[in-house]
Coordinates of C-alpha atoms in Angstrom, one line a residue:
Chain Z
X1 CA -102.5 59.9 -21.9
X2 CA -103.8 56.7 -23.4
X3 CA -107.2 56.2 -24.8
X4 CA -108.1 53.8 -22.0
X5 CA -106.9 56.3 -19.5
X6 CA -109.0 59.0 -21.1
X7 CA -112.0 56.6 -21.0
X8 CA -111.4 55.7 -17.4
X9 CA -111.0 59.4 -16.7
X10 CA -114.3 60.3 -18.4
X11 CA -116.0 57.5 -16.5
X12 CA -114.6 58.8 -13.2
X13 CA -115.8 62.3 -14.2
X14 CA -119.3 61.1 -15.0
X15 CA -119.5 59.2 -11.7
X16 CA -118.5 62.4 -9.9
X17 CA -121.0 64.4 -11.9
X18 CA -123.6 61.9 -11.0
X19 CA -125.4 62.1 -14.4
X20 CA -123.5 63.0 -17.6
X21 CA -124.1 59.5 -19.1
X22 CA -123.2 60.9 -22.5
X23 CA -119.5 61.2 -21.3
X24 CA -119.3 57.4 -21.0
X25 CA -119.9 57.1 -24.8
X26 CA -116.9 56.0 -26.9
X27 CA -117.3 57.6 -30.3
X28 CA -115.9 55.7 -33.3
X29 CA -116.0 57.3 -36.7
X30 CA -116.4 55.1 -39.8
X31 CA -115.4 56.8 -43.1
X32 CA -116.1 54.9 -46.3
X33 CA -116.8 55.8 -50.0
X34 CA -120.5 56.3 -50.7
X35 CA -122.2 53.7 -52.9
X36 CA -125.6 52.1 -53.3
X37 CA -124.6 49.2 -55.6
X38 CA -121.7 47.0 -56.5
X39 CA -118.9 45.9 -54.1
X40 CA -118.9 49.3 -52.3
X41 CA -122.7 49.2 -52.1
X42 CA -122.3 45.9 -50.2
X43 CA -119.7 47.5 -48.1
X44 CA -122.0 50.3 -47.1
X45 CA -124.7 47.8 -46.2
X46 CA -122.4 45.7 -44.1
X47 CA -121.2 48.8 -42.2
X48 CA -124.8 49.8 -41.3
X49 CA -125.5 46.2 -40.2
X50 CA -122.4 46.1 -38.0
X51 CA -123.4 49.5 -36.6
X52 CA -126.8 48.2 -35.5
X53 CA -125.4 45.0 -34.0
X54 CA -122.4 46.6 -32.2
X55 CA -124.4 49.5 -30.7
X56 CA -127.1 47.0 -29.5
X57 CA -124.4 44.7 -27.9
X58 CA -122.3 47.7 -26.4
X59 CA -124.5 50.5 -25.1
X60 CA -121.4 52.6 -24.5
X61 CA -120.3 52.5 -28.1
X62 CA -121.5 55.2 -30.6
X63 CA -120.5 54.4 -34.2
X64 CA -120.8 57.4 -36.6
X65 CA -120.7 56.3 -40.3
X66 CA -119.9 58.9 -42.9
X67 CA -119.8 58.3 -46.6
X68 CA -117.8 60.3 -49.1
X69 CA -118.0 61.0 -52.9
X70 CA -114.3 61.5 -53.4
X71 CA -111.0 61.9 -51.7
X72 CA -111.5 65.7 -50.9
X73 CA -114.9 65.0 -49.5
X74 CA -113.5 62.2 -47.3
X75 CA -110.7 64.4 -46.0
X76 CA -113.3 66.9 -44.9
X77 CA -115.4 64.1 -43.3
X78 CA -112.3 63.2 -41.2
X79 CA -111.9 66.8 -40.0
X80 CA -115.5 66.9 -38.9
X81 CA -115.2 63.5 -37.1
X82 CA -112.5 65.0 -35.0
X83 CA -113.7 68.6 -34.6
X84 CA -117.5 68.0 -34.4
X85 CA -117.8 64.5 -33.0
X86 CA -114.5 64.2 -31.0
X87 CA -114.0 60.6 -32.0
X88 CA -111.7 58.3 -30.0
X89 CA -111.2 55.9 -32.9
X90 CA -111.5 55.9 -36.7
X91 CA -112.2 53.1 -39.1
X92 CA -111.3 54.3 -42.6
X93 CA -111.4 52.8 -46.1
X94 CA -109.5 55.4 -48.0
X95 CA -110.7 56.4 -51.4
X96 CA -107.1 56.7 -52.6
X97 CA -103.9 56.1 -50.6
X98 CA -102.0 59.3 -51.2
X99 CA -104.5 62.1 -50.7
X100 CA -105.9 60.5 -47.6
X101 CA -102.6 59.8 -45.8
X102 CA -102.1 63.3 -44.2
X103 CA -105.8 63.7 -43.3
X104 CA -105.7 60.3 -41.5
X105 CA -102.4 61.3 -39.8
X106 CA -104.2 64.4 -38.4
X107 CA -106.9 62.2 -36.9
X108 CA -104.1 60.0 -35.4
X109 CA -102.5 63.1 -34.0
X110 CA -105.7 64.0 -32.2
X111 CA -105.2 60.9 -30.2
X112 CA -107.6 58.6 -31.9
X113 CA -107.0 54.8 -32.5
X114 CA -106.7 54.2 -36.3
X115 CA -108.1 51.2 -38.2
X116 CA -107.3 51.2 -41.9
X117 CA -109.3 48.9 -44.2
X118 CA -108.5 47.4 -47.6
X119 CA -106.5 50.2 -49.2
X120 CA -103.3 51.0 -47.3
X121 CA -102.1 54.6 -46.6
X122 CA -98.8 55.8 -48.1
X123 CA -97.3 55.7 -44.5
X124 CA -98.5 52.4 -42.8
X125 CA -97.0 53.6 -39.5
X126 CA -100.1 55.8 -39.0
X127 CA -102.4 52.8 -38.5
X128 CA -102.9 50.9 -35.3
X129 CA -104.5 48.0 -37.1
X130 CA -104.9 47.0 -40.8
X131 CA -107.8 44.8 -42.0
X132 CA -107.7 43.7 -45.6
X133 CA -108.6 40.9 -48.1
X134 CA -105.8 38.8 -49.5
X135 CA -105.3 39.2 -53.3
X136 CA -102.4 36.7 -53.5
X137 CA -104.5 34.0 -51.8
X138 CA -107.5 34.9 -54.1
X139 CA -105.4 34.2 -57.2
X140 CA -103.9 31.0 -55.6
X141 CA -107.3 29.6 -54.5
X142 CA -108.8 30.2 -58.0
X143 CA -105.9 28.4 -59.7
X144 CA -106.2 25.5 -57.2
X145 CA -109.8 25.1 -58.2
X146 CA -108.9 25.2 -61.9
X147 CA -106.5 22.3 -61.3
X148 CA -109.2 20.2 -59.7
X149 CA -111.3 20.6 -62.9
X150 CA -108.7 20.8 -65.7
X151 CA -105.4 19.3 -66.7
X152 CA -102.8 18.8 -69.5
X153 CA -103.9 20.3 -72.7
X154 CA -107.0 22.1 -71.4
X155 CA -107.5 25.8 -72.3
X156 CA -108.4 28.8 -70.3
X157 CA -108.8 32.5 -70.8
X158 CA -108.3 35.2 -68.1
X159 CA -110.1 38.5 -67.7
X160 CA -108.1 40.9 -65.5
X161 CA -109.2 44.0 -63.6
X162 CA -107.5 47.3 -63.8
X163 CA -103.7 47.6 -64.0
X164 CA -102.9 48.0 -60.3
X165 CA -100.8 46.3 -57.6
X166 CA -103.9 44.5 -56.5
X167 CA -104.6 43.0 -59.9
X168 CA -100.9 42.0 -60.4
X169 CA -100.9 40.2 -57.0
X170 CA -103.9 38.2 -58.1
X171 CA -102.6 37.4 -61.6
X172 CA -99.1 36.5 -60.5
X173 CA -100.4 34.2 -57.7
X174 CA -102.7 32.5 -60.2
X175 CA -100.0 31.9 -62.8
X176 CA -97.6 30.6 -60.2
X177 CA -100.1 28.1 -59.0
X178 CA -101.1 26.7 -62.4
X179 CA -97.5 26.4 -63.6
X180 CA -96.6 22.9 -64.4
X181 CA -100.3 21.8 -64.6
X182 CA -100.3 21.7 -68.4
X183 CA -103.2 24.0 -68.5
X184 CA -102.8 26.5 -71.4
X185 CA -103.6 30.2 -70.9
X186 CA -104.9 31.3 -74.4
X187 CA -104.9 35.0 -73.5
X188 CA -105.4 37.5 -70.7
X189 CA -107.0 40.9 -71.1
X190 CA -108.1 43.7 -68.8
X191 CA -111.9 44.0 -68.2
X192 CA -111.8 46.8 -65.7
X193 CA -113.9 45.1 -63.0
X194 CA -117.1 45.8 -64.8
X195 CA -119.8 43.9 -66.5
X196 CA -119.8 45.6 -69.9
X197 CA -116.1 45.2 -70.4
X198 CA -116.4 41.6 -69.2
X199 CA -119.0 41.0 -71.9
X200 CA -116.9 42.6 -74.7
X201 CA -113.6 41.0 -73.7
X202 CA -115.3 37.6 -73.5
X203 CA -117.0 38.1 -76.9
X204 CA -113.6 38.6 -78.4
X205 CA -112.2 35.5 -76.7
X206 CA -115.1 33.4 -77.9
X207 CA -114.7 34.6 -81.5
X208 CA -110.9 33.9 -81.5
X209 CA -110.8 30.6 -79.6
X210 CA -113.0 27.7 -80.6
X211 CA -111.9 25.5 -77.6
X212 CA -112.2 27.1 -74.2
X213 CA -112.6 24.8 -71.1
X214 CA -112.5 27.4 -68.3
X215 CA -112.5 31.1 -67.6
X216 CA -110.9 33.0 -64.8
X217 CA -112.9 36.2 -64.5
X218 CA -111.5 37.0 -61.0
X219 CA -114.4 39.3 -60.2
X220 CA -118.1 38.9 -59.9
X221 CA -119.0 42.0 -61.9
X222 CA -116.8 40.8 -64.8
X223 CA -118.4 37.3 -64.4
X224 CA -121.9 38.7 -65.0
X225 CA -120.7 40.0 -68.4
X226 CA -118.8 36.8 -69.2
X227 CA -121.9 34.7 -68.4
X228 CA -124.0 36.9 -70.8
X229 CA -121.4 36.5 -73.6
X230 CA -121.1 32.8 -73.2
X231 CA -124.8 32.2 -73.2
X232 CA -125.3 34.4 -76.2
X233 CA -122.7 32.3 -78.0
X234 CA -124.5 29.1 -76.9
X235 CA -121.2 27.8 -75.4
X236 CA -122.4 27.5 -71.8
X237 CA -122.1 23.7 -71.8
X238 CA -118.5 23.7 -72.9
X239 CA -116.9 25.7 -70.1
X240 CA -117.1 26.9 -66.5
X241 CA -116.3 30.4 -65.0
X242 CA -114.6 31.3 -61.7
X243 CA -115.2 34.9 -60.5
X244 CA -114.4 36.5 -57.2
X245 CA -115.7 38.7 -54.4
X246 CA -118.9 37.1 -53.1
X247 CA -121.7 38.9 -54.9
X248 CA -125.1 37.6 -53.7
X249 CA -126.4 36.6 -57.1
X250 CA -123.2 34.6 -57.7
X251 CA -123.3 33.0 -54.2
X252 CA -126.9 32.2 -54.7
X253 CA -126.1 30.4 -57.9
X254 CA -123.3 28.4 -56.3
X255 CA -125.7 27.5 -53.5
X256 CA -128.2 26.3 -56.1
X257 CA -125.7 24.1 -58.0
X258 CA -125.1 26.3 -61.0
X259 CA -122.8 24.5 -63.4
X260 CA -121.6 27.5 -65.4
X261 CA -120.4 29.3 -62.3
X262 CA -119.9 26.5 -59.8
X263 CA -117.8 28.3 -57.2
X264 CA -116.8 31.8 -56.1
X265 CA -113.7 33.1 -54.3
X266 CA -114.2 35.4 -51.3
X267 CA -113.0 39.0 -51.3
X268 CA -115.5 40.2 -48.8
X269 CA -117.2 43.6 -48.8
X270 CA -118.1 42.6 -45.2
X271 CA -114.5 43.2 -44.2
X272 CA -115.7 46.6 -43.0
X273 CA -117.7 44.8 -40.3
X274 CA -114.7 42.9 -39.3
X275 CA -112.7 46.1 -39.0
X276 CA -115.5 47.7 -36.9
X277 CA -115.6 44.6 -34.7
X278 CA -111.8 44.8 -33.9
X279 CA -112.0 48.5 -33.3
X280 CA -114.8 48.1 -30.8
X281 CA -112.8 45.2 -29.2
X282 CA -109.9 47.7 -28.6
X283 CA -112.2 49.5 -26.1
X284 CA -114.1 46.5 -24.5
X285 CA -111.6 43.5 -24.7
X286 CA -108.6 42.5 -22.6
X287 CA -107.1 41.2 -25.8
X288 CA -104.8 43.5 -27.8
X289 CA -105.9 45.0 -31.1
X290 CA -102.8 45.9 -33.0
X291 CA -101.2 44.8 -36.2
X292 CA -102.4 43.2 -39.4
X293 CA -105.5 41.1 -39.9
X294 CA -105.4 39.7 -43.4
X295 CA -108.7 38.0 -44.2
X296 CA -108.6 34.7 -46.1
X297 CA -110.1 34.1 -49.5
X298 CA -111.8 30.7 -49.1
X299 CA -113.4 28.9 -52.0
X300 CA -117.1 29.3 -51.9
X301 CA -118.8 26.0 -52.8
X302 CA -122.3 24.6 -52.7
X303 CA -121.5 23.2 -49.3
X304 CA -120.4 26.3 -47.5
X305 CA -122.1 29.1 -49.6
X306 CA -124.9 29.8 -47.0
X307 CA -122.4 31.4 -44.6
X308 CA -121.4 33.9 -47.4
X309 CA -124.9 34.7 -48.5
X310 CA -126.5 38.0 -47.5
X311 CA -129.8 38.3 -49.4
X312 CA -130.6 41.7 -48.1
X313 CA -127.3 43.3 -49.1
X314 CA -127.3 45.2 -52.5
X315 CA -124.2 43.1 -53.5
Chain V
X1 CA -123.7 21.8 -43.8
X2 CA -122.1 25.0 -42.6
X3 CA -121.8 26.0 -39.0
X4 CA -124.1 28.8 -39.4
X5 CA -126.7 26.5 -41.1
X6 CA -126.3 24.1 -38.1
X7 CA -126.9 27.0 -35.7
X8 CA -129.9 28.2 -37.6
X9 CA -131.1 24.6 -37.8
X10 CA -130.7 24.2 -34.0
X11 CA -132.5 27.5 -33.4
X12 CA -135.4 26.4 -35.6
X13 CA -135.5 23.1 -33.7
X14 CA -135.6 24.9 -30.4
X15 CA -138.4 27.1 -31.5
X16 CA -140.3 24.1 -32.5
X17 CA -139.6 22.3 -29.3
X18 CA -140.8 25.4 -27.5
X19 CA -138.3 25.2 -24.7
X20 CA -134.9 23.5 -25.2
X21 CA -132.9 26.8 -24.7
X22 CA -129.7 24.8 -24.3
X23 CA -129.8 24.0 -28.0
X24 CA -129.3 27.6 -28.8
X25 CA -125.9 27.5 -27.1
X26 CA -122.8 27.7 -29.2
X27 CA -120.0 25.8 -27.5
X28 CA -116.5 26.9 -28.1
X29 CA -113.6 24.9 -26.6
X30 CA -110.4 26.8 -25.6
X31 CA -107.4 24.5 -25.2
X32 CA -104.2 25.9 -23.7
X33 CA -101.2 24.8 -21.7
X34 CA -101.8 24.8 -17.9
X35 CA -99.7 27.4 -15.9
X36 CA -100.1 29.5 -12.9
X37 CA -97.1 31.9 -13.4
X38 CA -94.9 33.4 -16.1
X39 CA -96.1 34.1 -19.7
X40 CA -98.4 31.1 -19.8
X41 CA -99.8 31.9 -16.4
X42 CA -100.8 35.4 -17.8
X43 CA -102.2 33.6 -20.8
X44 CA -104.4 31.4 -18.6
X45 CA -105.6 34.5 -16.6
X46 CA -106.5 36.4 -19.8
X47 CA -108.4 33.4 -21.1
X48 CA -110.5 33.3 -18.0
X49 CA -111.1 37.1 -18.1
X50 CA -112.2 36.8 -21.7
X51 CA -114.5 33.9 -20.9
X52 CA -116.3 36.0 -18.3
X53 CA -116.6 39.0 -20.5
X54 CA -117.7 37.2 -23.7
X55 CA -120.3 35.0 -21.9
X56 CA -121.8 38.0 -20.2
X57 CA -122.0 39.9 -23.5
X58 CA -123.3 36.9 -25.5
X59 CA -125.8 34.7 -23.6
X60 CA -125.8 32.2 -26.4
X61 CA -122.0 31.6 -26.2
X62 CA -120.6 28.9 -23.9
X63 CA -116.8 28.9 -23.7
X64 CA -115.1 25.8 -22.2
X65 CA -111.5 26.3 -21.2
X66 CA -109.4 23.2 -20.7
X67 CA -105.7 23.3 -19.6
X68 CA -103.2 20.6 -20.4
X69 CA -99.9 19.5 -18.8
X70 CA -98.4 18.2 -22.0
X71 CA -99.0 17.4 -25.7
X72 CA -100.6 14.0 -24.9
X73 CA -102.9 15.5 -22.3
X74 CA -103.9 18.3 -24.7
X75 CA -104.7 15.7 -27.5
X76 CA -107.0 13.9 -25.1
X77 CA -108.6 17.3 -24.1
X78 CA -109.4 17.9 -27.7
X79 CA -111.1 14.5 -28.1
X80 CA -113.3 15.3 -25.1
X81 CA -114.2 18.7 -26.4
X82 CA -115.7 17.0 -29.4
X83 CA -117.1 13.8 -27.9
X84 CA -118.3 15.1 -24.5
X85 CA -119.0 18.8 -25.3
X86 CA -119.8 18.7 -29.0
X87 CA -118.0 22.0 -29.6
X88 CA -118.8 24.1 -32.7
X89 CA -115.4 25.9 -32.6
X90 CA -111.9 25.4 -31.1
X91 CA -109.4 28.0 -30.0
X92 CA -106.1 26.2 -29.4
X93 CA -102.6 27.1 -28.4
X94 CA -100.7 23.9 -29.2
X95 CA -98.1 22.7 -26.7
X96 CA -96.0 21.7 -29.7
X97 CA -96.8 21.9 -33.4
X98 CA -96.1 18.3 -34.6
X99 CA -97.9 16.1 -32.0
X100 CA -101.0 18.4 -32.0
X101 CA -101.5 18.6 -35.8
X102 CA -103.5 15.4 -36.2
X103 CA -105.6 15.9 -33.0
X104 CA -106.6 19.4 -34.2
X105 CA -107.3 18.0 -37.7
X106 CA -109.7 15.5 -36.1
X107 CA -111.6 18.4 -34.4
X108 CA -111.7 20.2 -37.8
X109 CA -113.1 17.0 -39.4
X110 CA -115.9 17.0 -36.8
X111 CA -117.1 20.3 -38.5
X112 CA -115.7 22.7 -35.9
X113 CA -114.2 26.2 -36.8
X114 CA -110.6 26.2 -35.8
X115 CA -108.6 29.2 -34.4
X116 CA -104.9 28.5 -33.8
X117 CA -102.9 30.8 -31.5
X118 CA -99.2 31.6 -31.3
X119 CA -97.7 28.3 -32.3
X120 CA -98.6 27.1 -35.8
X121 CA -99.5 23.6 -36.7
X122 CA -97.4 21.5 -39.1
X123 CA -100.3 21.9 -41.6
X124 CA -101.6 25.5 -41.6
X125 CA -104.5 24.5 -43.9
X126 CA -106.3 23.0 -41.0
X127 CA -106.9 26.4 -39.3
X128 CA -109.6 28.9 -40.3
X129 CA -107.9 31.8 -38.5
X130 CA -104.5 32.2 -37.0
X131 CA -103.7 34.7 -34.2
X132 CA -100.2 35.4 -33.2
X133 CA -97.5 37.8 -32.0
X134 CA -95.0 39.2 -34.4
X135 CA -91.4 38.2 -33.6
X136 CA -89.9 40.1 -36.5
X137 CA -91.5 43.3 -35.5
X138 CA -90.5 42.8 -31.9
X139 CA -86.8 42.7 -32.9
X140 CA -87.2 45.6 -35.2
X141 CA -89.0 47.8 -32.6
X142 CA -86.4 47.0 -30.0
X143 CA -83.6 48.0 -32.3
X144 CA -85.4 51.3 -33.3
X145 CA -85.6 52.2 -29.6
X146 CA -81.8 51.4 -29.2
X147 CA -81.1 53.7 -32.0
X148 CA -83.0 56.6 -30.3
X149 CA -80.7 56.2 -27.3
X150 CA -77.4 55.1 -28.7
X151 CA -75.2 55.8 -31.7
X152 CA -71.7 55.5 -33.2
X153 CA -69.3 53.7 -30.9
X154 CA -71.8 52.8 -28.2
X155 CA -71.7 49.2 -26.9
X156 CA -74.6 46.7 -26.3
X157 CA -74.9 43.1 -25.4
X158 CA -77.7 40.7 -26.4
X159 CA -79.3 37.9 -24.4
X160 CA -81.2 35.5 -26.6
X161 CA -83.9 33.0 -25.8
X162 CA -83.8 29.3 -26.9
X163 CA -82.5 28.3 -30.3
X164 CA -85.8 28.3 -32.2
X165 CA -87.3 29.9 -35.4
X166 CA -89.0 32.4 -33.1
X167 CA -85.7 33.5 -31.5
X168 CA -83.9 33.7 -34.9
X169 CA -86.7 35.9 -36.3
X170 CA -86.3 38.3 -33.4
X171 CA -82.5 38.4 -33.5
X172 CA -82.2 38.8 -37.3
X173 CA -84.8 41.6 -37.4
X174 CA -82.9 43.4 -34.6
X175 CA -79.5 43.0 -36.3
X176 CA -80.9 44.2 -39.6
X177 CA -82.3 47.3 -38.0
X178 CA -79.2 48.4 -36.1
X179 CA -77.0 47.8 -39.1
X180 CA -75.3 51.1 -40.1
X181 CA -76.0 52.7 -36.8
X182 CA -72.4 52.4 -35.6
X183 CA -73.7 50.6 -32.4
X184 CA -71.3 47.7 -31.5
X185 CA -72.7 44.3 -30.4
X186 CA -70.1 43.1 -28.0
X187 CA -71.6 39.6 -27.8
X188 CA -74.8 37.6 -27.8
X189 CA -75.7 34.5 -25.8
X190 CA -78.7 32.3 -25.1
X191 CA -80.4 32.8 -21.8
X192 CA -83.3 30.3 -22.3
X193 CA -86.1 32.8 -21.6
X194 CA -85.5 32.5 -17.8
X195 CA -84.4 34.7 -14.9
X196 CA -81.6 32.5 -13.6
X197 CA -79.9 32.1 -16.9
X198 CA -80.4 35.9 -17.5
X199 CA -78.5 36.5 -14.3
X200 CA -75.7 34.2 -15.2
X201 CA -75.2 35.4 -18.7
X202 CA -75.3 39.0 -17.7
X203 CA -72.8 38.4 -14.9
X204 CA -70.4 37.0 -17.5
X205 CA -71.0 40.0 -19.8
X206 CA -70.4 42.4 -17.0
X207 CA -67.1 40.7 -16.0
X208 CA -65.8 40.7 -19.6
X209 CA -66.9 44.1 -20.8
X210 CA -66.1 47.3 -18.8
X211 CA -68.1 49.5 -21.1
X212 CA -71.8 48.5 -21.8
X213 CA -74.3 51.2 -22.7
X214 CA -77.3 49.1 -23.5
X215 CA -78.8 45.5 -23.1
X216 CA -81.2 43.9 -25.3
X217 CA -82.7 41.1 -23.1
X218 CA -85.7 40.5 -25.5
X219 CA -87.7 38.9 -22.8
X220 CA -89.1 40.1 -19.4
X221 CA -88.1 36.9 -17.5
X222 CA -84.5 37.3 -18.7
X223 CA -84.7 41.0 -17.9
X224 CA -85.4 40.3 -14.2
X225 CA -82.1 38.3 -14.1
X226 CA -80.3 41.0 -15.9
X227 CA -81.5 43.7 -13.6
X228 CA -80.4 41.7 -10.6
X229 CA -76.9 41.1 -12.1
X230 CA -76.5 44.8 -13.1
X231 CA -77.5 46.1 -9.6
X232 CA -75.3 43.6 -7.8
X233 CA -72.4 44.9 -9.9
X234 CA -73.4 48.5 -9.1
X235 CA -73.5 49.4 -12.8
X236 CA -77.2 50.3 -13.0
X237 CA -76.4 54.0 -13.8
X238 CA -74.2 53.1 -16.8
X239 CA -76.7 51.4 -18.9
X240 CA -80.4 50.6 -19.8
X241 CA -82.2 47.3 -20.5
X242 CA -84.9 46.5 -23.1
X243 CA -86.9 43.4 -22.5
X244 CA -90.0 42.1 -24.1
X245 CA -93.5 40.5 -23.5
X246 CA -95.4 42.9 -21.2
X247 CA -94.8 41.4 -17.7
X248 CA -96.8 43.4 -15.2
X249 CA -93.8 44.2 -13.0
X250 CA -91.9 45.5 -16.0
X251 CA -94.8 47.5 -17.3
X252 CA -95.4 49.0 -13.9
X253 CA -91.8 50.1 -13.8
X254 CA -92.1 51.7 -17.2
X255 CA -95.2 53.5 -16.1
X256 CA -93.4 54.8 -13.0
X257 CA -90.5 56.1 -15.0
X258 CA -87.8 53.5 -14.2
X259 CA -84.6 54.5 -15.9
X260 CA -82.9 51.1 -15.9
X261 CA -85.8 49.5 -17.8
X262 CA -87.4 52.5 -19.4
X263 CA -89.5 50.7 -22.1
X264 CA -90.9 47.3 -22.9
X265 CA -91.9 45.7 -26.2
X266 CA -95.2 43.9 -26.4
X267 CA -95.6 40.2 -27.1
X268 CA -98.9 39.8 -25.4
X269 CA -100.1 36.8 -23.3
X270 CA -103.5 38.5 -23.8
X271 CA -103.4 37.3 -27.5
X272 CA -105.6 34.4 -26.3
X273 CA -108.3 36.9 -25.5
X274 CA -108.0 38.3 -29.0
X275 CA -108.3 34.8 -30.4
X276 CA -111.4 34.2 -28.4
X277 CA -112.9 37.5 -29.5
X278 CA -112.5 36.7 -33.2
X279 CA -113.9 33.1 -32.7
X280 CA -117.0 34.5 -31.0
X281 CA -117.3 37.0 -33.8
X282 CA -117.5 34.2 -36.4
X283 CA -120.8 33.3 -34.8
X284 CA -122.2 36.7 -34.0
X285 CA -120.8 39.1 -36.6
X286 CA -121.6 39.8 -40.3
X287 CA -117.9 40.4 -40.8
X288 CA -115.8 37.4 -42.0
X289 CA -113.4 35.7 -39.6
X290 CA -110.8 33.9 -41.7
X291 CA -107.1 34.3 -42.4
X292 CA -104.2 35.6 -40.3
X293 CA -104.3 38.2 -37.5
X294 CA -100.7 39.1 -36.7
X295 CA -100.6 41.3 -33.6
X296 CA -98.3 44.2 -33.5
X297 CA -95.4 44.6 -31.1
X298 CA -95.7 48.3 -30.1
X299 CA -93.1 49.9 -27.8
X300 CA -94.5 50.3 -24.3
X301 CA -93.5 53.7 -23.0
X302 CA -94.4 55.7 -19.9
X303 CA -97.0 57.4 -22.0
X304 CA -99.0 54.4 -23.1
X305 CA -98.1 51.8 -20.5
X306 CA -101.5 52.0 -18.7
X307 CA -103.3 50.2 -21.5
X308 CA -100.9 47.2 -21.3
X309 CA -101.0 47.0 -17.4
X310 CA -103.1 44.2 -15.9
X311 CA -102.3 44.3 -12.1
X312 CA -104.5 41.3 -11.4
X313 CA -102.8 39.0 -13.9
X314 CA -100.1 36.7 -12.5
X315 CA -97.8 38.0 -15.3

């Protein structure tokens, strides 16, 4: 029996019962990593905002957000969402792909509609819809901006994240786009998507290279460390930095015309809200909700920054 | 100035004015080819359904659907949507890619958010978000089903659409998937996505091949013609047919356990509703709406057919 058939069946039952309003409710579980700061903190905030908005707009939708401290904790959350809450759909951002694949398959086997966010499962056939950022476009858009500011003979350094498929996609797309521009990449080093490593790696770059025109930091946490190192070295008038994600402090700076970090490239923690939107649409819309929704990575500039600025989010 | 800033600005203005509720309205144009039957007739119906639903759920959203009889007519519709209606967003299914590219660019230049559906523009950088079916998956899913029913030494025939990129994507994906299965493709021929040509091509196949176990018709209009030819030849117990799209008569048959056309493969006219949903979400959601939303082509079986059946649609 399809989900819609179940819902129609339940609605018929509740009409017959004459009261049982609770049976009209469509329960949607949302399982994400717990966090109060950083990218995942922003993602938690956006999930809570989307819950408020979607429940207010759709009285028959009940969203249940559960946050986990690790893969095993998340697997147990998924079991509860089925056995305790009886969810009809799941929105899940898996902690890790491999250990969550079978737990999500079990939810699917219970008959629930499955929306996977950001990190894919080992078996993509489990999901009904996939919502994710676009790392390739992120690298490409960053390089396109570099080319508008720099040319033949100019020097840049690159701070990378953690050695992962995701990082490689960003890096390869960036390198492909600047090829032939004459821009020199002096060096690239991993900075592990955190501020302290960003600071250290950039200190090293600054001591080794007397002439740097641009920095691709590819991540806003790394960018914070890079900014600190550049200012400490008094070289903030010589170069500019391009980060990535859409951290509110960075977006605010872009909005205010900061020259050291003049733009940002979106890789939105708010993608969880997009995933919740399409999952609700599966139950309320005549439009199909299936397939793959790969979010763009637009360049955030002073002109458009306002639409990417969420002052109340922790990120 | 961003769209959201404009909206916030307008809202502030209307508060100051104390009345002017009309200024709160967000106007979204929806431009599609006019049709009363077939796939495009279904698309027109789903657009009207989505308009009713979305306007009821979002009092500040005003959707304006305009239908065109050809590319020139559609280009003039787009001009009116900007100059007469002052739209803040456009959902457009272009009649043809080339002649509509510059007209859509002009709408973009007016500051509107652009959602392109199904047929891409010559310059994809114009669109903010792209919503489309998945022809490659459609071919693959159809072949996967064939492999569950047929094997080594079984014979099939294939009816194709019109020689286009779209048709080639479907065909190549189908052929790649059945490779190595031992299924023989006796012949493939274009049937121009219509019933009459489906009938004629199938008549020819039936007269030339005494042993046919399966037919991939890849389209529900073609399928209607194939069914007619097969029944006229009295060979409807020897074979089965796989079409594609999600025509209500075919989906109803699948639901009722038809053995001649036991399944269908989704390429949904309701994608226009999905496109309208995400465009409205751009204005009401905290989740980003950017990028590429490629809808899946699930196999429609007796089990799940109810959720793809719209008895009131003309298609």
